Coordinates of C-alpha atoms and ligand atoms in Angstrom, one line a residue:
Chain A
X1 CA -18.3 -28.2 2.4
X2 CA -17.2 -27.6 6.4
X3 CA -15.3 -25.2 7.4
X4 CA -12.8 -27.9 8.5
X5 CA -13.1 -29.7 4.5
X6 CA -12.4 -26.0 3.0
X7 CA -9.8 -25.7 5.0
X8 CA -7.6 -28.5 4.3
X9 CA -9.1 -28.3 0.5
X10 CA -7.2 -25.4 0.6
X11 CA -4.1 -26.5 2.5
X12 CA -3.8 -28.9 0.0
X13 CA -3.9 -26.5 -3.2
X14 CA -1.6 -24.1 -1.7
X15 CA 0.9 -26.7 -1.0
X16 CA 0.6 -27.9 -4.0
X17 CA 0.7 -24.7 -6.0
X18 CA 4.1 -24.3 -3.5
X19 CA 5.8 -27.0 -4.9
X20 CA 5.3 -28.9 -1.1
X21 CA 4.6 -31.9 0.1
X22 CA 1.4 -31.6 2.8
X23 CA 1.9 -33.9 6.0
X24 CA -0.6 -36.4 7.1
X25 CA -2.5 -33.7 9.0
X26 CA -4.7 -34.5 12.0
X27 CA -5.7 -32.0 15.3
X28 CA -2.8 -32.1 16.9
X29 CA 0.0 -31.7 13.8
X30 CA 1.8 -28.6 14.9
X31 CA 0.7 -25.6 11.7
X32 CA 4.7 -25.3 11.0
X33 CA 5.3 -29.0 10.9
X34 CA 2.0 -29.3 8.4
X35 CA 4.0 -28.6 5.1
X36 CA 3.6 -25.1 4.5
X37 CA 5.6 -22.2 5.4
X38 CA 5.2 -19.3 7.0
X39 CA 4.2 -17.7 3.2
X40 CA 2.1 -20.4 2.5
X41 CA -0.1 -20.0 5.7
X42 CA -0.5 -16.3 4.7
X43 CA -1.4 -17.3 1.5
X44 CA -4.0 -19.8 2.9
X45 CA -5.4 -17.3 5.3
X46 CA -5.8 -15.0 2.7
X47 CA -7.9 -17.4 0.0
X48 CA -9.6 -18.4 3.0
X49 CA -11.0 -15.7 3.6
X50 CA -12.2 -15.0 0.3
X51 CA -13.8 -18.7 0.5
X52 CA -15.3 -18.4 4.0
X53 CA -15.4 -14.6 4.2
X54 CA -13.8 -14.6 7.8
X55 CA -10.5 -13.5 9.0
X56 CA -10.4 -14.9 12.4
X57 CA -7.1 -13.8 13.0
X58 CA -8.0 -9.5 12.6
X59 CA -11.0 -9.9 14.3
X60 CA -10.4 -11.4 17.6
X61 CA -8.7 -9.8 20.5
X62 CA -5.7 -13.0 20.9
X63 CA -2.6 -12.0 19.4
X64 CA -1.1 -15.2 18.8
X65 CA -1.6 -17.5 15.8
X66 CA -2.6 -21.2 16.6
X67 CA -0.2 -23.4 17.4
X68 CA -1.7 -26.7 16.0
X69 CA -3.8 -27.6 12.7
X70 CA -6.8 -28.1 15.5
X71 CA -6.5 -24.6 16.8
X72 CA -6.6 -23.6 13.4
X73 CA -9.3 -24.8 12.3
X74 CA -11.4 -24.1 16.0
X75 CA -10.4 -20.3 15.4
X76 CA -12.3 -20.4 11.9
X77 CA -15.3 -22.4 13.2
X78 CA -15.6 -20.0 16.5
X79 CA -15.1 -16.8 13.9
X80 CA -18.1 -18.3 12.2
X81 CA -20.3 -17.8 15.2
Chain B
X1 CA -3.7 -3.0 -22.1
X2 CA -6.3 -5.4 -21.8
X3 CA -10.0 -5.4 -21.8
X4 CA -10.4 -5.6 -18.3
X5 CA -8.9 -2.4 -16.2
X6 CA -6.6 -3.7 -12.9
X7 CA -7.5 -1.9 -10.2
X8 CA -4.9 0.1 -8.5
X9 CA -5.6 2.0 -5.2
X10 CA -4.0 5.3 -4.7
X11 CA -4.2 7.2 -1.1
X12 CA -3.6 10.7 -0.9
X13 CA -5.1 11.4 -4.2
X14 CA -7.3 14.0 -3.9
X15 CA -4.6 17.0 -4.0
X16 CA -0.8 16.9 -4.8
X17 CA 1.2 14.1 -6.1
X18 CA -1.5 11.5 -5.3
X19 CA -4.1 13.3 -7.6
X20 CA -1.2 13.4 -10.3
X21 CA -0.4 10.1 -9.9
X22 CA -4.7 9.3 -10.0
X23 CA -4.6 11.4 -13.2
X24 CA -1.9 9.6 -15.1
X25 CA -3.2 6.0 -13.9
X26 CA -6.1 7.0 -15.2
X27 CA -4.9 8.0 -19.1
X28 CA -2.7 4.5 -18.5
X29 CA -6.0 2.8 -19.1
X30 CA -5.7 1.8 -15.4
X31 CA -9.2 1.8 -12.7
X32 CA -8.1 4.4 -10.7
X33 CA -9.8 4.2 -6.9
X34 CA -8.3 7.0 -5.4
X35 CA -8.6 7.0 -1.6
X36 CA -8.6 10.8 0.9
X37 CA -11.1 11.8 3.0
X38 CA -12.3 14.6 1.3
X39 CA -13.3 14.9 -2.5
X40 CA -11.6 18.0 -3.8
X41 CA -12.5 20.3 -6.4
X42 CA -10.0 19.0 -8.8
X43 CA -10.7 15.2 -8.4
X44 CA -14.5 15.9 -8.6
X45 CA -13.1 17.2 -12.1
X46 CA -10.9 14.6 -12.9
X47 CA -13.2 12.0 -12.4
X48 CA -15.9 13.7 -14.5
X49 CA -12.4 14.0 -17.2
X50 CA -11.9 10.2 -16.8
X51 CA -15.5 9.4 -17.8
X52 CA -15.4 11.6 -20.6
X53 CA -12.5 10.2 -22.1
X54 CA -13.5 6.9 -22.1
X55 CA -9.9 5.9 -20.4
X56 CA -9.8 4.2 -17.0
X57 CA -12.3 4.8 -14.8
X58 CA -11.9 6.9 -11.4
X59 CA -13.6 6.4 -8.4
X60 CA -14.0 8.4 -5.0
X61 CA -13.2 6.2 -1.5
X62 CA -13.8 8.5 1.5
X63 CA -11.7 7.3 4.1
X64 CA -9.7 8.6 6.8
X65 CA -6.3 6.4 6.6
X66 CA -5.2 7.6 10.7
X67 CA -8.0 5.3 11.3
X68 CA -6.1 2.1 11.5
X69 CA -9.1 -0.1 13.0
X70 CA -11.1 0.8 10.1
X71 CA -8.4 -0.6 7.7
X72 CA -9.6 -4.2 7.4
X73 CA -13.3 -3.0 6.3
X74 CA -12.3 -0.5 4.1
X75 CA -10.1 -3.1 1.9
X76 CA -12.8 -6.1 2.4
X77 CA -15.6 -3.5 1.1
X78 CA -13.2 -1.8 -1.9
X79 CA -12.5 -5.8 -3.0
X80 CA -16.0 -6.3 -3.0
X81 CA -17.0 -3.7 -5.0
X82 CA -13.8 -3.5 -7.6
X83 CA -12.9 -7.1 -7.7
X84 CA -8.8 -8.1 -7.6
X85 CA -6.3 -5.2 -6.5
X86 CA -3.6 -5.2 -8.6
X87 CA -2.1 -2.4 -7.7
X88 CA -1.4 -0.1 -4.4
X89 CA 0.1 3.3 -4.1
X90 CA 1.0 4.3 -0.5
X91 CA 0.9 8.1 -1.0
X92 CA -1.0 9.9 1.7
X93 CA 1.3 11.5 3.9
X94 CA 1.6 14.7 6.1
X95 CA 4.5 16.3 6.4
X96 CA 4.9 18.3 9.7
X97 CA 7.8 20.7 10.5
X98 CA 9.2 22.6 13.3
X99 CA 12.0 21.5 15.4
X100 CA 12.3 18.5 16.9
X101 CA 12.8 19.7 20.6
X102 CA 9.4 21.7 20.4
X103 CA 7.1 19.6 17.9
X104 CA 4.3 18.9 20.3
X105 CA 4.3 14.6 20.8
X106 CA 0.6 14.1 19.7
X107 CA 2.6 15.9 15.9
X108 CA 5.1 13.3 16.2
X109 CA 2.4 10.6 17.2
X110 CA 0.2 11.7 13.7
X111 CA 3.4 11.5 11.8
X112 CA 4.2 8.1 12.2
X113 CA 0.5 6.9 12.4
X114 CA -0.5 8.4 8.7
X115 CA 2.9 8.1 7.5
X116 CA 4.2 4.7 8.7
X117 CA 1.9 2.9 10.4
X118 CA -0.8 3.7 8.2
X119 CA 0.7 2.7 5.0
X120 CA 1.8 -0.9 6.5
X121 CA -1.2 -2.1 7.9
X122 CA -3.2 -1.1 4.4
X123 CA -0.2 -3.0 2.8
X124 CA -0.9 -5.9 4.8
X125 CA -4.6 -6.0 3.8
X126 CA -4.4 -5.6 0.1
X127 CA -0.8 -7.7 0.2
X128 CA -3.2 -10.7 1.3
X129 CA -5.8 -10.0 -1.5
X130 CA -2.4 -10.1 -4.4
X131 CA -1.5 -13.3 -2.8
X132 CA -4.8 -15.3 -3.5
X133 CA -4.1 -13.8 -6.6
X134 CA -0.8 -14.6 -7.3
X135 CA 0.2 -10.9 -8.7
X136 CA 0.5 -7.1 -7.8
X137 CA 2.2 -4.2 -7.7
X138 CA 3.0 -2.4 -4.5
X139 CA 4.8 1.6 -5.0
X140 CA 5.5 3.3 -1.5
X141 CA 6.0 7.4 -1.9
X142 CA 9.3 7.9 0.3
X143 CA 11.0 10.7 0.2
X144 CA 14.6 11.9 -0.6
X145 CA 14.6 13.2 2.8
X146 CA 14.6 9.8 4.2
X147 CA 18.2 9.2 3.3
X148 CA 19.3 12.4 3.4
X149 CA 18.3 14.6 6.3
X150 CA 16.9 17.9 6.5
X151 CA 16.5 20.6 9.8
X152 CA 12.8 21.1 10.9
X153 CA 12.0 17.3 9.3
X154 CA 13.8 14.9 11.6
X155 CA 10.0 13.2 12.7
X156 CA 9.1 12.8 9.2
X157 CA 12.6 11.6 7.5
X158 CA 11.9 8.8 10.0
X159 CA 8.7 7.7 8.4
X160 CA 9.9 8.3 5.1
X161 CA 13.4 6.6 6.0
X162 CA 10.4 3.4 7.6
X163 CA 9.0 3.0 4.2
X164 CA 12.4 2.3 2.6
X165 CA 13.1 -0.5 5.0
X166 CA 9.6 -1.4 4.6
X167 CA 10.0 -1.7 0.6
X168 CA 13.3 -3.8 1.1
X169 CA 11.8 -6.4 3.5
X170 CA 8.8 -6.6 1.9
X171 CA 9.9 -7.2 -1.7
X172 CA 11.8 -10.2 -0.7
X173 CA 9.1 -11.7 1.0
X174 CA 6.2 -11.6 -1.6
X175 CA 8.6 -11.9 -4.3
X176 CA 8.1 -15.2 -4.9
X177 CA 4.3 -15.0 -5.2
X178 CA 4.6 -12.3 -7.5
X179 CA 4.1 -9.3 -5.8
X180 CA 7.1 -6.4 -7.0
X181 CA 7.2 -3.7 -4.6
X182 CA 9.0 -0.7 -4.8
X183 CA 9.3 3.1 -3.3
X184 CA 9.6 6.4 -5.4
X185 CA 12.0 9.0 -3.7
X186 CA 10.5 12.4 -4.7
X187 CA 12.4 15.8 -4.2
X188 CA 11.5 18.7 -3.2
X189 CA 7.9 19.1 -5.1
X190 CA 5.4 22.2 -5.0
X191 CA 1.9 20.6 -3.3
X192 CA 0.2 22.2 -0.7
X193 CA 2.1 19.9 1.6
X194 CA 5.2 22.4 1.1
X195 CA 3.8 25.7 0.6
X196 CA 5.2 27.1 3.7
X197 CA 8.9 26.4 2.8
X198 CA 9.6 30.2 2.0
X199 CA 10.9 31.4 -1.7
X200 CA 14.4 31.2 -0.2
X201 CA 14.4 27.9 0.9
X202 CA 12.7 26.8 -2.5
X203 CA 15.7 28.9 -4.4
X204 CA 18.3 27.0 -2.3
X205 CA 16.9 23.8 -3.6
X206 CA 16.6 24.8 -7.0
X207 CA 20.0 26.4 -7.3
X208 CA 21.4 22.6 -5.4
X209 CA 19.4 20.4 -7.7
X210 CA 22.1 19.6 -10.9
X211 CA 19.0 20.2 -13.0
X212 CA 18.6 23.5 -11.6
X213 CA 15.2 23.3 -11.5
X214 CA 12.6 20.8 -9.5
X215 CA 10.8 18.1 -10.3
X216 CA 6.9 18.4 -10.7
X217 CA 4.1 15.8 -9.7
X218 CA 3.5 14.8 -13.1
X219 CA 7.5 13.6 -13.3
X220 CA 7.0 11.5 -10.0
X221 CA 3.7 10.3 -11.5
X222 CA 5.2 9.0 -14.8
X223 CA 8.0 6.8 -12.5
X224 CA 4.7 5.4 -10.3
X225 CA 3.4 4.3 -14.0
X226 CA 6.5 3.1 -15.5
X227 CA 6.3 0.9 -11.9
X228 CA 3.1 -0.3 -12.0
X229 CA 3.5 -1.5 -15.6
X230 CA 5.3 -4.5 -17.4
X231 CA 8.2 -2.5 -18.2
X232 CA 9.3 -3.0 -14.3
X233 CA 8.0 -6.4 -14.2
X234 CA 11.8 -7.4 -13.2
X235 CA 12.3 -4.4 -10.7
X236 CA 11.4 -5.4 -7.0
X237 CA 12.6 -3.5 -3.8
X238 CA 14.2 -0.6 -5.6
X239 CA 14.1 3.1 -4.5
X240 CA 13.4 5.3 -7.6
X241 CA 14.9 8.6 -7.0
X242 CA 12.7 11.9 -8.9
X243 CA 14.3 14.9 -7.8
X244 CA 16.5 16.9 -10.7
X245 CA 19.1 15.6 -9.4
X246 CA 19.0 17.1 -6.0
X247 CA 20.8 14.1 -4.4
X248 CA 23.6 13.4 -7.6
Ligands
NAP1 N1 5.7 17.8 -1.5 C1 6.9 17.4 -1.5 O1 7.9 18.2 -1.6 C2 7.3 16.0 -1.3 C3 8.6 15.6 -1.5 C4 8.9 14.2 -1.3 C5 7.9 13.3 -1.0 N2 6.6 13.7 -0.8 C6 5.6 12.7 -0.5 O2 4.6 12.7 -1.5 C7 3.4 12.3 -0.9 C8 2.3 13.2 -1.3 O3 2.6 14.5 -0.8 P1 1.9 15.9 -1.3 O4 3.0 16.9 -1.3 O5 1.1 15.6 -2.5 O6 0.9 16.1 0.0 P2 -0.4 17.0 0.1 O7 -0.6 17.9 -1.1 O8 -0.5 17.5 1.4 O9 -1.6 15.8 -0.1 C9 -1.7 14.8 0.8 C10 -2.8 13.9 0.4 O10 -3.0 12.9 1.5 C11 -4.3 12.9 1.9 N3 -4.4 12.7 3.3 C12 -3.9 13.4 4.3 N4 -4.3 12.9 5.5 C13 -5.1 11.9 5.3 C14 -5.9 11.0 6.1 N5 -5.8 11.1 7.4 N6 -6.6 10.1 5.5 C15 -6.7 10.0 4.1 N7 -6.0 10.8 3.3 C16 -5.2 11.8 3.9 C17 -4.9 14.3 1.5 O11 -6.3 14.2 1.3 P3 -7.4 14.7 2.4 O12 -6.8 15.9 3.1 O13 -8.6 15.0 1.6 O14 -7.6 13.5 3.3 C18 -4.2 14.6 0.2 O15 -4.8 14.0 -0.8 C19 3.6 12.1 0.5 O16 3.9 10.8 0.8 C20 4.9 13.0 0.8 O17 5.6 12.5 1.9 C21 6.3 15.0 -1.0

């Protein structure tokens, strides 16, 4: 599976496990607007890091957290390099 | 308990109340990974004790917990190795005294680095792992002295006063995944961390406490337990007090 498949693979269990309802996601869907809260994105960080063994977000030097479902998803691929 | 030992992580366990705590996890049937950076005489022994009695297991993790960019590694690497963490134990701890106006700043800068800063970022780590999990237990070691003041500690009553606010906050927001976490308020307890305070001092104490006596580390290690296990599973963001009643 890609990085971008496991990702929303897992967006969609954690919402679902949430009790929420995920949004029609696409690039540009702001991360707060996707369906999941702030909880439920530490939760997905966390199982994703157990799937993909990266944790993008400790190991580079940019403080903030994406904006977007895009950014998202490019911090994971670029954390893979 | 069952077949399979949860893991519970104690820091500071290689002297003191973190070894006490190590020891009694350990006859609890819990896998006891007991961080320091050095492996005393008396956890070399009670590891070799844990393997003899069959009970949970005890292992050594060598880590110096001031080193906060290490934190991330050390808790990937101990998941690795152990599997899920159910439980955490923030013990490790110094406790520097002298008064305020002449504690040199790099005391003041250790203090809240090992006491405060320390403790949250390894809570941050291992917090993730019980989320993917869906469970834990997280016990903070405070300190009465964080709520009630005491000449010579004003550095340290802050970080102990930190991990108070720390329990409160926290607690509500892993609740719901969970996650109970809660602090233990020791008193005044004879480690190695308070061998200087003088026999008058430790008489003055004694003679406040409405016990007149003072709690030992085996007394503050049976309320970590009684935390840690299903008895508290409805007991989140509480402070247990453990001090003879040194603060009734
Ligand atoms: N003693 C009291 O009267 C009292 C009262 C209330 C609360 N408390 C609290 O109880 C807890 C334990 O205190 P204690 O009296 O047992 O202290 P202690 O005897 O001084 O033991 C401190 C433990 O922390 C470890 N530690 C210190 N610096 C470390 C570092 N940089 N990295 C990793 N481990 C480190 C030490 O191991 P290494 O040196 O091998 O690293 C040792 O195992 C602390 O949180 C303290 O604030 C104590």
């Amino acid at each position: 599976m890609s990085i971008k498949l496991t990702i929303m693979d897992e967006m969609a269990r954690v919402a679902r496990e949430h009790g929420k309802t995920l949004a029609p996601l696409n690039d540009d869907v702001a991360l707060l607007d996707s369906g999941l809260d702030s909880l439920g994105l530490a939760v997905l960080v966390a199982r994703l890091e157990d799937r993909l063994g990266l944790d993008p977000f400790t190991t580079s030097d940019d403080v903030q957290f994406p904006v977007t479902v895009g950014d998202f998803v490019k911090a994971y691929e670029h954390g893979g390099h | 308990m069952s077949e399979k030992p949860h893991n519970v992580l104690v820091t500071g366990a290689s002297r003191g109340l973190g070894l006490a705590i190590a020891r009694r996890l350990s006859a609890a049937g819990y896998r006891v990974i007991a961080v320091a950076r050095s492996k005393s005489k008396p956890l070399t022994e009670a590891i070799a004790e844990a393997e003899q009695s069959g009970r949970g297991p005890m292992h050594f993790a060598p880590f110096d917990l001031g080193k906060i960019e290490a934190i991330p590694d050390l808790v990937k690497n101990l998941r690795k190795e152990f599997g899920p963490l159910y439980g955490l134990v923030n013990n490790a701890a110094v406790g520097h005294d002298g008064a305020l106006a002449m504690m040199h700043n790099s005391r003041i800068e250790e203090l809240v680095r090992l006491n405060t800063l320390s403790p949250i970022v390894l809570t941050k780590y291992v917090v993730r792992a019980m989320m993917a999990e869906g469970a834990g237990r997280i016990v903070n070691v405070a300190s009465i002295i964080g709520f009630t003041g005491y000449s010579g500690l004003a550095a340290y009553a802050a970080t102990k006063a930190a991990m108070l606010g720390f329990t409160r906050s926290l607690a509500r927001e892993v609740g719901r995944l969970g996650i109970n976490v809660n602090a233990v308020a020791p008193g005044f307890l004879d480690t190695e961390m308070t061998h200087g305070l003088a026999g008058e001092q430790r008489q003055r104490v004694i003679r406040r406490s409405a016990l007149r006596r003072l709690a030992d580390v085996d007394d503050v290690a049976n309320a970590v337990e009684f935390l840690l296990g299903d008895k508290a599973r409805s007991i989140s963001g509480t402070v247990l007090t453990v001090d003879a009643g040194t603060t009734a």
